Amino acid sequence: MAGRSVNQFLLTANRLSDWSQVHAVVAGLGVSGYAAADGLLSLGAHVTVLDESPSHAQKAAILETLGAQVRLGPGATSDLPPDTSLVVTSPGWRPDTLLLTQALRRGIPVWGDVELAWRMQQPDRVIPWLGITGTNGKTTTTQMAESMLRAAGMRAAAVGNIGRPIVEAILDEEPYDALVVELSSFQLHWVHTVALHSAVVLNLHEDHLEFYNGPGGYERYVADKARIYERVTNACVYNVAEPETERLVEEAEVTEGARAIGFTTGIPAISMVGVVDELIVDRAFVPQRRSSALELAKVSDVQPFAPHNVANACAAAALVRSLRVPPQAVARGLRDLQLAGHRIAEVAEIDGVRWIDDSKATNPHAADSAMQAFPSFVWVAGGQTKGTSFDDLITRHRDRIRAAILVGVDRQVIADALARHAPDVPVIVLDSSDHGVMDEVVSQAARLARRGDAVLLSPGSASLDMFTGYDDRGERFATAVRSLQAPSS
C-alpha cells in the first residue's frame, strides 16, 4: 500500500479494517503510550515504540513479546522510521517536538490516543462518550458524572486525562454503557474524527503557557479546548458565568440537532441546569410543556462543599441528563462520591486552625476557587508557574491572606506579585529545593496562623520542580501537619 493510499485508508479506518499495511509509530511509552501500542497491535498494525527514557524496559519487553519493536534511550526519538505511515503521540508531547514535526512535514497523520480509541470502537461497538475539559475542575466533574451514571445502574468508566487511558477501557472485556472522558488541551490537539455524545468546557483561564509558547499562546490553548465541541451529537454544555465558553459552542461545527445547554450556580433559564433555593434543578431536559424546574439534588449533596464544586456538579448533571439519567441518580451519585485527594481536603484542625491540602491547584484559577472558601488564611504557594500571572488572584484575595509562605523554582514570581498588590502581607520565601521543605513550611505556618484561620496549601503552580507530582506534594504537607503537636489548652 503506497503512502498516499495508506493515508486514504487512515481517513476512515476502524476496528474492522485491515491494518496489516499500517506501520505505526507510538511516541512515548508512558501509560497512554503503552495502551496505544497494545491497541494498535490488537488491530494488526506493525508497531514501533520510541521513548528517550531507558526506564520502561519492563513494558518494552511485554510489547516486544506481542510483536512490537521498541527503541529506548537518548536519541531514540530523533529520527522517524522511513516506513512510518501513522504516528500516535502521547499527550504531553508538544506539537513542535522534532519527531512530530518530521511526521507532519512528510504528510504522515498524527493522532492522539483519544483518536485511536474512537476508531477502535467503530463501527459496531459504539457507546456514548461524555467529554469534559476546561482549565480547572475536570477531574472532579468527571468523577461526579461517572458516579451519577453508576447510580443510575449504568456500566460507566472515567477515562482519559484522569489517569486511565481510554484505549485500555476500549480493550476491556467489560462492555460499558458509557465513558466519561476527561480531556486535556494536549489530547484535544490531536483529535480528528471524535464525535462526543455531549461535551463541556468548564472554564477558560491561562494555563500551560509553557506548552503554548510564543505569540497567541492563550488563543491556541483555547482553540484546542474548543475542539471538544466539534461533531457533538447531543449537548454542548457551557458555563453561563464565562461567556467565552458559550462563544465556543456557537462557533462549533456540531452534528445537526445538538443543543446548547448552560450550567450556572444561579437561577437557570430555559435550557440550563442551575440552582434554586439550595436545590440543583434542570430546565434543559424536561418536557417542553413543563415550565417549572425539575429537582435533581440538594446543594448539600455536593462534597466537599465549595462554590466551584456546586458549579462542577451542575455541569456533570447536565452531561448525564443528556443520557436521560433519572433525577434521583444525580443526587445519589453526588452523595456516594468519594473524590480523589488533594482537593480542598482538611488534613487536621489544631488549636482552632484548619490545615487544608489543595495541592491539586496547579494554576492561579484553581487556587482562586479554594481561596473563596476561607475568610482568612496563611497561603502556601509556589512551584512551576508555567508562565501564568498571579496579579489578579492576589488583588482579589489580598484582604484574606494573613501571610504567605513561598517555595519552588518560581517562588519569586509570586513574591513579586505580592509586593505589587499586597505589600502589607508578611511573606516568607524558602529557598530550599529539597522536598523536605514542607517541615519548615508547616513550622512557619503554625507560627503565623491565628485561631479561626486556615493554612491553605493551594500552590497555583505545578509540582515537578521539587516533587514527583501534586499528590506527593500534598502527602508531604499532610505528613508534616500530622507531626505537629497541638498546643495544650
mmCIF file of C-alpha atoms in Angstrom, residues 381-383 404-413 415 427-438 440-441 444 465-467:
data_model
loop_
_atom_site.group_PDB
_atom_site.id
_atom_site.type_symbol
_atom_site.label_atom_id
_atom_site.label_comp_id
_atom_site.label_asym_id
_atom_site.label_seq_id
_atom_site.Cartn_x
_atom_site.Cartn_y
_atom_site.Cartn_z
ATOM 1 C CA ALA A 381 2.223 28.620 47.300
ATOM 2 C CA GLY A 382 4.842 28.163 44.613
ATOM 3 C CA GLY A 383 6.360 25.667 42.221
ATOM 4 C CA ALA A 404 2.255 33.814 52.519
ATOM 5 C CA ILE A 405 4.933 31.115 52.527
ATOM 6 C CA LEU A 406 6.534 30.567 49.137
ATOM 7 C CA VAL A 407 8.577 27.635 47.834
ATOM 8 C CA GLY A 408 9.652 26.231 44.495
ATOM 9 C CA VAL A 409 11.517 27.253 41.399
ATOM 10 C CA ASP A 410 9.220 30.182 40.535
ATOM 11 C CA ARG A 411 8.623 31.419 44.086
ATOM 12 C CA GLN A 412 9.898 34.887 43.199
ATOM 13 C CA VAL A 413 7.164 35.304 40.573
ATOM 14 C CA ALA A 415 6.670 37.146 45.774
ATOM 15 C CA VAL A 427 5.906 36.908 53.061
ATOM 16 C CA ILE A 428 8.367 34.141 53.856
ATOM 17 C CA VAL A 429 10.385 32.838 50.902
ATOM 18 C CA LEU A 430 12.039 29.473 51.495
ATOM 19 C CA ASP A 431 14.946 28.869 49.154
ATOM 20 C CA SER A 432 15.338 25.151 49.779
ATOM 21 C CA SER A 433 14.895 22.928 46.701
ATOM 22 C CA ASP A 434 14.568 19.777 48.816
ATOM 23 C CA HIS A 435 11.131 18.191 49.166
ATOM 24 C CA GLY A 436 11.713 18.098 52.920
ATOM 25 C CA VAL A 437 10.991 21.830 52.916
ATOM 26 C CA MET A 438 7.413 21.026 53.963
ATOM 27 C CA GLU A 440 9.762 24.197 57.560
ATOM 28 C CA VAL A 441 6.614 25.350 55.726
ATOM 29 C CA GLN A 444 6.382 28.732 59.852
ATOM 30 C CA ASP A 465 10.401 21.057 40.295
ATOM 31 C CA MET A 466 10.551 19.511 43.785
ATOM 32 C CA PHE A 467 8.081 16.616 43.981
#
